[in-house]
Amino acid sequence: MKTFFGMILGALLLVCGVYVYDSMQTSSVGNGEVATTNRTIVNWDVAKADWDALRDRAHKDWVRISSK
């Protein structure tokens, strides 16, 4: 159980760390005029679209399975 909890916590920390790093890279406060030249690690628009598609498919599958 501790191993499973550690893997979940590690994944959450990784995602939060990348999000903070990316938000600092694109922040005009942190980088001034050169904020547009820096690239982020994750394309968050694509990640959100993929997450929404996964969530919708899981919901449809759950409805299909539970209706039997």
PDB file of N, CA, C and O in Angstrom:
ATOM      1  N   MET A   1       0.824  -1.192   0.000  1.00  0.00           N
ATOM      2  CA  MET A   1       0.000   0.000   0.000  1.00  0.00           C
ATOM      3  C   MET A   1       0.873   1.264   0.000  1.00  0.00           C
ATOM      4  O   MET A   1       0.542   2.232  -0.663  1.00  0.00           O
ATOM      5  N   LYS A   2       1.967   1.214   0.751  1.00  0.00           N
ATOM      6  CA  LYS A   2       2.856   2.371   0.794  1.00  0.00           C
ATOM      7  C   LYS A   2       3.487   2.630  -0.568  1.00  0.00           C
ATOM      8  O   LYS A   2       3.661   3.778  -0.970  1.00  0.00           O
ATOM      9  N   THR A   3       3.815   1.555  -1.287  1.00  0.00           N
ATOM     10  CA  THR A   3       4.415   1.703  -2.615  1.00  0.00           C
ATOM     11  C   THR A   3       3.432   2.344  -3.579  1.00  0.00           C
ATOM     12  O   THR A   3       3.789   3.245  -4.337  1.00  0.00           O
ATOM     13  N   PHE A   4       2.182   1.866  -3.555  1.00  0.00           N
ATOM     14  CA  PHE A   4       1.154   2.425  -4.431  1.00  0.00           C
ATOM     15  C   PHE A   4       0.914   3.902  -4.111  1.00  0.00           C
ATOM     16  O   PHE A   4       0.829   4.738  -5.011  1.00  0.00           O
ATOM     17  N   PHE A   5       0.829   4.229  -2.823  1.00  0.00           N
ATOM     18  CA  PHE A   5       0.650   5.621  -2.415  1.00  0.00           C
ATOM     19  C   PHE A   5       1.840   6.470  -2.859  1.00  0.00           C
ATOM     20  O   PHE A   5       1.674   7.609  -3.317  1.00  0.00           O
ATOM     21  N   GLY A   6       3.038   5.925  -2.748  1.00  0.00           N
ATOM     22  CA  GLY A   6       4.233   6.646  -3.177  1.00  0.00           C
ATOM     23  C   GLY A   6       4.250   6.912  -4.673  1.00  0.00           C
ATOM     24  O   GLY A   6       4.665   7.982  -5.123  1.00  0.00           O
ATOM     25  N   MET A   7       3.774   5.945  -5.471  1.00  0.00           N
ATOM     26  CA  MET A   7       3.718   6.147  -6.925  1.00  0.00           C
ATOM     27  C   MET A   7       2.704   7.229  -7.285  1.00  0.00           C
ATOM     28  O   MET A   7       2.972   8.075  -8.143  1.00  0.00           O
ATOM     29  N   ILE A   8       1.552   7.210  -6.645  1.00  0.00           N
ATOM     30  CA  ILE A   8       0.531   8.225  -6.905  1.00  0.00           C
ATOM     31  C   ILE A   8       1.039   9.601  -6.493  1.00  0.00           C
ATOM     32  O   ILE A   8       0.907  10.580  -7.232  1.00  0.00           O
ATOM     33  N   LEU A   9       1.632   9.685  -5.316  1.00  0.00           N
ATOM     34  CA  LEU A   9       2.168  10.960  -4.833  1.00  0.00           C
ATOM     35  C   LEU A   9       3.288  11.462  -5.736  1.00  0.00           C
ATOM     36  O   LEU A   9       3.354  12.651  -6.063  1.00  0.00           O
ATOM     37  N   GLY A  10       4.141  10.576  -6.192  1.00  0.00           N
ATOM     38  CA  GLY A  10       5.227  10.963  -7.097  1.00  0.00           C
ATOM     39  C   GLY A  10       4.702  11.488  -8.425  1.00  0.00           C
ATOM     40  O   GLY A  10       5.215  12.479  -8.959  1.00  0.00           O
ATOM     41  N   ALA A  11       3.684  10.834  -8.973  1.00  0.00           N
ATOM     42  CA  ALA A  11       3.094  11.297 -10.229  1.00  0.00           C
ATOM     43  C   ALA A  11       2.458  12.675 -10.053  1.00  0.00           C
ATOM     44  O   ALA A  11       2.605  13.553 -10.914  1.00  0.00           O
ATOM     45  N   LEU A  12       1.761  12.880  -8.948  1.00  0.00           N
ATOM     46  CA  LEU A  12       1.143  14.190  -8.690  1.00  0.00           C
ATOM     47  C   LEU A  12       2.201  15.274  -8.522  1.00  0.00           C
ATOM     48  O   LEU A  12       2.040  16.386  -9.044  1.00  0.00           O
ATOM     49  N   LEU A  13       3.273  14.970  -7.803  1.00  0.00           N
ATOM     50  CA  LEU A  13       4.347  15.945  -7.624  1.00  0.00           C
ATOM     51  C   LEU A  13       5.017  16.270  -8.956  1.00  0.00           C
ATOM     52  O   LEU A  13       5.377  17.429  -9.215  1.00  0.00           O
ATOM     53  N   LEU A  14       5.187  15.266  -9.810  1.00  0.00           N
ATOM     54  CA  LEU A  14       5.795  15.490 -11.117  1.00  0.00           C
ATOM     55  C   LEU A  14       4.925  16.415 -11.966  1.00  0.00           C
ATOM     56  O   LEU A  14       5.419  17.385 -12.547  1.00  0.00           O
ATOM     57  N   VAL A  15       3.633  16.150 -12.025  1.00  0.00           N
ATOM     58  CA  VAL A  15       2.729  16.979 -12.823  1.00  0.00           C
ATOM     59  C   VAL A  15       2.678  18.400 -12.267  1.00  0.00           C
ATOM     60  O   VAL A  15       2.734  19.368 -13.032  1.00  0.00           O
ATOM     61  N   CYS A  16       2.600  18.534 -10.957  1.00  0.00           N
ATOM     62  CA  CYS A  16       2.574  19.875 -10.356  1.00  0.00           C
ATOM     63  C   CYS A  16       3.877  20.621 -10.617  1.00  0.00           C
ATOM     64  O   CYS A  16       3.861  21.817 -10.913  1.00  0.00           O
ATOM     65  N   GLY A  17       4.988  19.932 -10.520  1.00  0.00           N
ATOM     66  CA  GLY A  17       6.276  20.565 -10.780  1.00  0.00           C
ATOM     67  C   GLY A  17       6.411  21.040 -12.214  1.00  0.00           C
ATOM     68  O   GLY A  17       6.891  22.148 -12.477  1.00  0.00           O
ATOM     69  N   VAL A  18       5.984  20.208 -13.165  1.00  0.00           N
ATOM     70  CA  VAL A  18       6.045  20.601 -14.576  1.00  0.00           C
ATOM     71  C   VAL A  18       5.109  21.768 -14.843  1.00  0.00           C
ATOM     72  O   VAL A  18       5.447  22.693 -15.578  1.00  0.00           O
ATOM     73  N   TYR A  19       3.933  21.750 -14.217  1.00  0.00           N
ATOM     74  CA  TYR A  19       2.989  22.852 -14.405  1.00  0.00           C
ATOM     75  C   TYR A  19       3.568  24.165 -13.880  1.00  0.00           C
ATOM     76  O   TYR A  19       3.481  25.200 -14.546  1.00  0.00           O
ATOM     77  N   VAL A  20       4.172  24.129 -12.717  1.00  0.00           N
ATOM     78  CA  VAL A  20       4.781  25.342 -12.150  1.00  0.00           C
ATOM     79  C   VAL A  20       5.927  25.819 -13.037  1.00  0.00           C
ATOM     80  O   VAL A  20       6.053  27.012 -13.327  1.00  0.00           O
ATOM     81  N   TYR A  21       6.764  24.890 -13.500  1.00  0.00           N
ATOM     82  CA  TYR A  21       7.872  25.256 -14.385  1.00  0.00           C
ATOM     83  C   TYR A  21       7.353  25.901 -15.673  1.00  0.00           C
ATOM     84  O   TYR A  21       7.850  26.933 -16.109  1.00  0.00           O
ATOM     85  N   ASP A  22       6.334  25.281 -16.268  1.00  0.00           N
ATOM     86  CA  ASP A  22       5.767  25.822 -17.503  1.00  0.00           C
ATOM     87  C   ASP A  22       5.111  27.184 -17.280  1.00  0.00           C
ATOM     88  O   ASP A  22       5.210  28.071 -18.119  1.00  0.00           O
ATOM     89  N   SER A  23       4.445  27.345 -16.149  1.00  0.00           N
ATOM     90  CA  SER A  23       3.800  28.636 -15.899  1.00  0.00           C
ATOM     91  C   SER A  23       4.841  29.736 -15.685  1.00  0.00           C
ATOM     92  O   SER A  23       4.613  30.889 -16.054  1.00  0.00           O
ATOM     93  N   MET A  24       5.991  29.387 -15.135  1.00  0.00           N
ATOM     94  CA  MET A  24       7.059  30.383 -14.973  1.00  0.00           C
ATOM     95  C   MET A  24       7.723  30.693 -16.318  1.00  0.00           C
ATOM     96  O   MET A  24       8.176  31.805 -16.543  1.00  0.00           O
ATOM     97  N   GLN A  25       7.806  29.724 -17.218  1.00  0.00           N
ATOM     98  CA  GLN A  25       8.418  29.942 -18.526  1.00  0.00           C
ATOM     99  C   GLN A  25       7.595  30.888 -19.382  1.00  0.00           C
ATOM    100  O   GLN A  25       8.129  31.639 -20.169  1.00  0.00           O
ATOM    101  N   THR A  26       6.279  30.828 -19.251  1.00  0.00           N
ATOM    102  CA  THR A  26       5.419  31.651 -20.094  1.00  0.00           C
ATOM    103  C   THR A  26       4.941  32.911 -19.385  1.00  0.00           C
ATOM    104  O   THR A  26       4.178  33.671 -19.949  1.00  0.00           O
ATOM    105  N   SER A  27       5.384  33.130 -18.161  1.00  0.00           N
ATOM    106  CA  SER A  27       4.960  34.296 -17.406  1.00  0.00           C
ATOM    107  C   SER A  27       5.730  35.530 -17.856  1.00  0.00           C
ATOM    108  O   SER A  27       6.958  35.530 -17.911  1.00  0.00           O
ATOM    109  N   SER A  28       5.014  36.590 -18.185  1.00  0.00           N
ATOM    110  CA  SER A  28       5.687  37.829 -18.567  1.00  0.00           C
ATOM    111  C   SER A  28       6.307  38.509 -17.351  1.00  0.00           C
ATOM    112  O   SER A  28       7.248  39.274 -17.480  1.00  0.00           O
ATOM    113  N   VAL A  29       5.785  38.214 -16.164  1.00  0.00           N
ATOM    114  CA  VAL A  29       6.357  38.787 -14.950  1.00  0.00           C
ATOM    115  C   VAL A  29       7.729  38.173 -14.687  1.00  0.00           C
ATOM    116  O   VAL A  29       8.676  38.864 -14.354  1.00  0.00           O
ATOM    117  N   GLY A  30       7.833  36.850 -14.858  1.00  0.00           N
ATOM    118  CA  GLY A  30       9.087  36.166 -14.573  1.00  0.00           C
ATOM    119  C   GLY A  30      10.145  36.367 -15.642  1.00  0.00           C
ATOM    120  O   GLY A  30      11.329  36.320 -15.364  1.00  0.00           O
ATOM    121  N   ASN A  31       9.737  36.607 -16.896  1.00  0.00           N
ATOM    122  CA  ASN A  31      10.702  36.631 -17.983  1.00  0.00           C
ATOM    123  C   ASN A  31      10.708  37.912 -18.803  1.00  0.00           C
ATOM    124  O   ASN A  31      11.473  38.031 -19.740  1.00  0.00           O
ATOM    125  N   GLY A  32       9.843  38.828 -18.507  1.00  0.00           N
ATOM    126  CA  GLY A  32       9.830  40.097 -19.233  1.00  0.00           C
ATOM    127  C   GLY A  32       9.427  39.937 -20.690  1.00  0.00           C
ATOM    128  O   GLY A  32       8.515  39.210 -21.030  1.00  0.00           O
ATOM    129  N   GLU A  33      10.136  40.603 -21.572  1.00  0.00           N
ATOM    130  CA  GLU A  33       9.785  40.634 -22.994  1.00  0.00           C
ATOM    131  C   GLU A  33      10.087  39.333 -23.727  1.00  0.00           C
ATOM    132  O   GLU A  33       9.549  39.087 -24.791  1.00  0.00           O
ATOM    133  N   VAL A  34      10.957  38.498 -23.202  1.00  0.00           N
ATOM    134  CA  VAL A  34      11.361  37.290 -23.908  1.00  0.00           C
ATOM    135  C   VAL A  34      10.475  36.087 -23.581  1.00  0.00           C
ATOM    136  O   VAL A  34      10.817  34.964 -23.892  1.00  0.00           O
ATOM    137  N   ALA A  35       9.334  36.318 -22.965  1.00  0.00           N
ATOM    138  CA  ALA A  35       8.472  35.212 -22.546  1.00  0.00           C
ATOM    139  C   ALA A  35       7.965  34.400 -23.729  1.00  0.00           C
ATOM    140  O   ALA A  35       7.723  33.206 -23.602  1.00  0.00           O
ATOM    141  N   THR A  36       7.821  34.996 -24.895  1.00  0.00           N
ATOM    142  CA  THR A  36       7.293  34.259 -26.037  1.00  0.00           C
ATOM    143  C   THR A  36       8.343  33.367 -26.684  1.00  0.00           C
ATOM    144  O   THR A  36       7.988  32.455 -27.418  1.00  0.00           O
ATOM    145  N   THR A  37       9.611  33.585 -26.421  1.00  0.00           N
ATOM    146  CA  THR A  37      10.646  32.764 -27.046  1.00  0.00           C
ATOM    147  C   THR A  37      10.884  31.471 -26.290  1.00  0.00           C
ATOM    148  O   THR A  37      11.448  30.542 -26.843  1.00  0.00           O
ATOM    149  N   ASN A  38      10.487  31.381 -25.035  1.00  0.00           N
ATOM    150  CA  ASN A  38      10.686  30.164 -24.252  1.00  0.00           C
ATOM    151  C   ASN A  38       9.575  29.173 -24.540  1.00  0.00           C
ATOM    152  O   ASN A  38       8.413  29.551 -24.681  1.00  0.00           O
ATOM    153  N   ARG A  39       9.935  27.905 -24.610  1.00  0.00           N
ATOM    154  CA  ARG A  39       8.955  26.858 -24.881  1.00  0.00           C
ATOM    155  C   ARG A  39       8.630  26.119 -23.592  1.00  0.00           C
ATOM    156  O   ARG A  39       9.477  25.942 -22.737  1.00  0.00           O
ATOM    157  N   THR A  40       7.388  25.659 -23.507  1.00  0.00           N
ATOM    158  CA  THR A  40       6.973  24.885 -22.347  1.00  0.00           C
ATOM    159  C   THR A  40       7.288  23.407 -22.566  1.00  0.00           C
ATOM    160  O   THR A  40       7.514  22.965 -23.683  1.00  0.00           O
ATOM    161  N   ILE A  41       7.289  22.650 -21.494  1.00  0.00           N
ATOM    162  CA  ILE A  41       7.543  21.217 -21.573  1.00  0.00           C
ATOM    163  C   ILE A  41       6.315  20.490 -22.110  1.00  0.00           C
ATOM    164  O   ILE A  41       6.419  19.593 -22.933  1.00  0.00           O
ATOM    165  N   VAL A  42       5.145  20.876 -21.643  1.00  0.00           N
ATOM    166  CA  VAL A  42       3.894  20.193 -21.981  1.00  0.00           C
ATOM    167  C   VAL A  42       2.999  21.140 -22.760  1.00  0.00           C
ATOM    168  O   VAL A  42       2.867  22.308 -22.419  1.00  0.00           O
ATOM    169  N   ASN A  43       2.373  20.634 -23.811  1.00  0.00           N
ATOM    170  CA  ASN A  43       1.351  21.389 -24.518  1.00  0.00           C
ATOM    171  C   ASN A  43       0.051  21.158 -23.758  1.00  0.00           C
ATOM    172  O   ASN A  43      -0.647  20.152 -23.949  1.00  0.00           O
ATOM    173  N   TRP A  44      -0.317  22.088 -22.882  1.00  0.00           N
ATOM    174  CA  TRP A  44      -1.423  21.884 -21.955  1.00  0.00           C
ATOM    175  C   TRP A  44      -2.769  21.836 -22.664  1.00  0.00           C
ATOM    176  O   TRP A  44      -3.701  21.198 -22.162  1.00  0.00           O
ATOM    177  N   ASP A  45      -2.910  22.478 -23.819  1.00  0.00           N
ATOM    178  CA  ASP A  45      -4.169  22.394 -24.559  1.00  0.00           C
ATOM    179  C   ASP A  45      -4.399  20.978 -25.069  1.00  0.00           C
ATOM    180  O   ASP A  45      -5.512  20.449 -24.978  1.00  0.00           O
ATOM    181  N   VAL A  46      -3.373  20.348 -25.581  1.00  0.00           N
ATOM    182  CA  VAL A  46      -3.493  18.974 -26.066  1.00  0.00           C
ATOM    183  C   VAL A  46      -3.710  18.017 -24.890  1.00  0.00           C
ATOM    184  O   VAL A  46      -4.521  17.093 -24.971  1.00  0.00           O
ATOM    185  N   ALA A  47      -3.008  18.250 -23.798  1.00  0.00           N
ATOM    186  CA  ALA A  47      -3.179  17.394 -22.623  1.00  0.00           C
ATOM    187  C   ALA A  47      -4.607  17.483 -22.090  1.00  0.00           C
ATOM    188  O   ALA A  47      -5.197  16.463 -21.711  1.00  0.00           O
ATOM    189  N   LYS A  48      -5.193  18.673 -22.083  1.00  0.00           N
ATOM    190  CA  LYS A  48      -6.571  18.828 -21.615  1.00  0.00           C
ATOM    191  C   LYS A  48      -7.541  18.138 -22.559  1.00  0.00           C
ATOM    192  O   LYS A  48      -8.488  17.475 -22.112  1.00  0.00           O
ATOM    193  N   ALA A  49      -7.327  18.255 -23.862  1.00  0.00           N
ATOM    194  CA  ALA A  49      -8.207  17.595 -24.831  1.00  0.00           C
ATOM    195  C   ALA A  49      -8.129  16.076 -24.674  1.00  0.00           C
ATOM    196  O   ALA A  49      -9.158  15.390 -24.709  1.00  0.00           O
ATOM    197  N   ASP A  50      -6.923  15.542 -24.486  1.00  0.00           N
ATOM    198  CA  ASP A  50      -6.764  14.102 -24.287  1.00  0.00           C
ATOM    199  C   ASP A  50      -7.428  13.648 -22.986  1.00  0.00           C
ATOM    200  O   ASP A  50      -8.066  12.599 -22.931  1.00  0.00           O
ATOM    201  N   TRP A  51      -7.290  14.430 -21.928  1.00  0.00           N
ATOM    202  CA  TRP A  51      -7.899  14.094 -20.641  1.00  0.00           C
ATOM    203  C   TRP A  51      -9.420  14.102 -20.763  1.00  0.00           C
ATOM    204  O   TRP A  51     -10.095  13.215 -20.229  1.00  0.00           O
ATOM    205  N   ASP A  52      -9.973  15.116 -21.462  1.00  0.00           N
ATOM    206  CA  ASP A  52     -11.421  15.179 -21.647  1.00  0.00           C
ATOM    207  C   ASP A  52     -11.933  13.989 -22.457  1.00  0.00           C
ATOM    208  O   ASP A  52     -12.985  13.420 -22.143  1.00  0.00           O
ATOM    209  N   ALA A  53     -11.195  13.588 -23.493  1.00  0.00           N
ATOM    210  CA  ALA A  53     -11.593  12.435 -24.297  1.00  0.00           C
ATOM    211  C   ALA A  53     -11.559  11.154 -23.456  1.00  0.00           C
ATOM    212  O   ALA A  53     -12.474  10.322 -23.554  1.00  0.00           O
ATOM    213  N   LEU A  54     -10.527  10.994 -22.625  1.00  0.00           N
ATOM    214  CA  LEU A  54     -10.432   9.827 -21.755  1.00  0.00           C
ATOM    215  C   LEU A  54     -11.574   9.796 -20.751  1.00  0.00           C
ATOM    216  O   LEU A  54     -12.188   8.749 -20.522  1.00  0.00           O
ATOM    217  N   ARG A  55     -11.868  10.943 -20.163  1.00  0.00           N
ATOM    218  CA  ARG A  55     -12.942  11.019 -19.180  1.00  0.00           C
ATOM    219  C   ARG A  55     -14.296  10.713 -19.810  1.00  0.00           C
ATOM    220  O   ARG A  55     -15.104   9.967 -19.241  1.00  0.00           O
ATOM    221  N   ASP A  56     -14.555  11.247 -21.007  1.00  0.00           N
ATOM    222  CA  ASP A  56     -15.818  10.991 -21.693  1.00  0.00           C
ATOM    223  C   ASP A  56     -15.962   9.518 -22.064  1.00  0.00           C
ATOM    224  O   ASP A  56     -17.035   8.927 -21.912  1.00  0.00           O
ATOM    225  N   ARG A  57     -14.878   8.920 -22.545  1.00  0.00           N
ATOM    226  CA  ARG A  57     -14.936   7.501 -22.908  1.00  0.00           C
ATOM    227  C   ARG A  57     -15.156   6.628 -21.677  1.00  0.00           C
ATOM    228  O   ARG A  57     -15.924   5.667 -21.720  1.00  0.00           O
ATOM    229  N   ALA A  58     -14.489   6.955 -20.567  1.00  0.00           N
ATOM    230  CA  ALA A  58     -14.675   6.193 -19.335  1.00  0.00           C
ATOM    231  C   ALA A  58     -16.120   6.307 -18.855  1.00  0.00           C
ATOM    232  O   ALA A  58     -16.715   5.320 -18.401  1.00  0.00           O
ATOM    233  N   HIS A  59     -16.691   7.490 -18.960  1.00  0.00           N
ATOM    234  CA  HIS A  59     -18.082   7.684 -18.541  1.00  0.00           C
ATOM    235  C   HIS A  59     -19.035   6.875 -19.422  1.00  0.00           C
ATOM    236  O   HIS A  59     -19.944   6.207 -18.920  1.00  0.00           O
ATOM    237  N   LYS A  60     -18.824   6.904 -20.737  1.00  0.00           N
ATOM    238  CA  LYS A  60     -19.679   6.131 -21.652  1.00  0.00           C
ATOM    239  C   LYS A  60     -19.548   4.635 -21.386  1.00  0.00           C
ATOM    240  O   LYS A  60     -20.547   3.906 -21.386  1.00  0.00           O
ATOM    241  N   ASP A  61     -18.332   4.169 -21.153  1.00  0.00           N
ATOM    242  CA  ASP A  61     -18.129   2.753 -20.856  1.00  0.00           C
ATOM    243  C   ASP A  61     -18.776   2.368 -19.529  1.00  0.00           C
ATOM    244  O   ASP A  61     -19.347   1.288 -19.396  1.00  0.00           O
ATOM    245  N   TRP A  62     -18.692   3.247 -18.532  1.00  0.00           N
ATOM    246  CA  TRP A  62     -19.309   2.976 -17.241  1.00  0.00           C
ATOM    247  C   TRP A  62     -20.821   2.877 -17.379  1.00  0.00           C
ATOM    248  O   TRP A  62     -21.446   1.974 -16.797  1.00  0.00           O
ATOM    249  N   VAL A  63     -21.419   3.776 -18.152  1.00  0.00           N
ATOM    250  CA  VAL A  63     -22.857   3.730 -18.374  1.00  0.00           C
ATOM    251  C   VAL A  63     -23.226   2.438 -19.109  1.00  0.00           C
ATOM    252  O   VAL A  63     -24.212   1.772 -18.761  1.00  0.00           O
ATOM    253  N   ARG A  64     -22.441   2.048 -20.092  1.00  0.00           N
ATOM    254  CA  ARG A  64     -22.717   0.829 -20.853  1.00  0.00           C
ATOM    255  C   ARG A  64     -22.608  -0.408 -19.956  1.00  0.00           C
ATOM    256  O   ARG A  64     -23.458  -1.287 -19.991  1.00  0.00           O
ATOM    257  N   ILE A  65     -21.573  -0.464 -19.114  1.00  0.00           N
ATOM    258  CA  ILE A  65     -21.368  -1.623 -18.249  1.00  0.00           C
ATOM    259  C   ILE A  65     -22.438  -1.677 -17.160  1.00  0.00           C
ATOM    260  O   ILE A  65     -22.955  -2.747 -16.842  1.00  0.00           O
ATOM    261  N   SER A  66     -22.763  -0.531 -16.581  1.00  0.00           N
ATOM    262  CA  SER A  66     -23.718  -0.529 -15.460  1.00  0.00           C
ATOM    263  C   SER A  66     -25.162  -0.738 -15.916  1.00  0.00           C
ATOM    264  O   SER A  66     -26.021  -1.067 -15.109  1.00  0.00           O
ATOM    265  N   SER A  67     -25.449  -0.583 -17.194  1.00  0.00           N
ATOM    266  CA  SER A  67     -26.818  -0.764 -17.663  1.00  0.00           C
ATOM    267  C   SER A  67     -27.144  -2.234 -17.909  1.00  0.00           C
ATOM    268  O   SER A  67     -28.293  -2.579 -18.130  1.00  0.00           O
ATOM    269  N   LYS A  68     -26.143  -3.114 -17.843  1.00  0.00           N
ATOM    270  CA  LYS A  68     -26.388  -4.544 -18.066  1.00  0.00           C
ATOM    271  C   LYS A  68     -27.017  -5.204 -16.872  1.00  0.00           C
ATOM    272  O   LYS A  68     -26.923  -4.882 -15.781  1.00  0.00           O
TER     273      LYS A  68
END
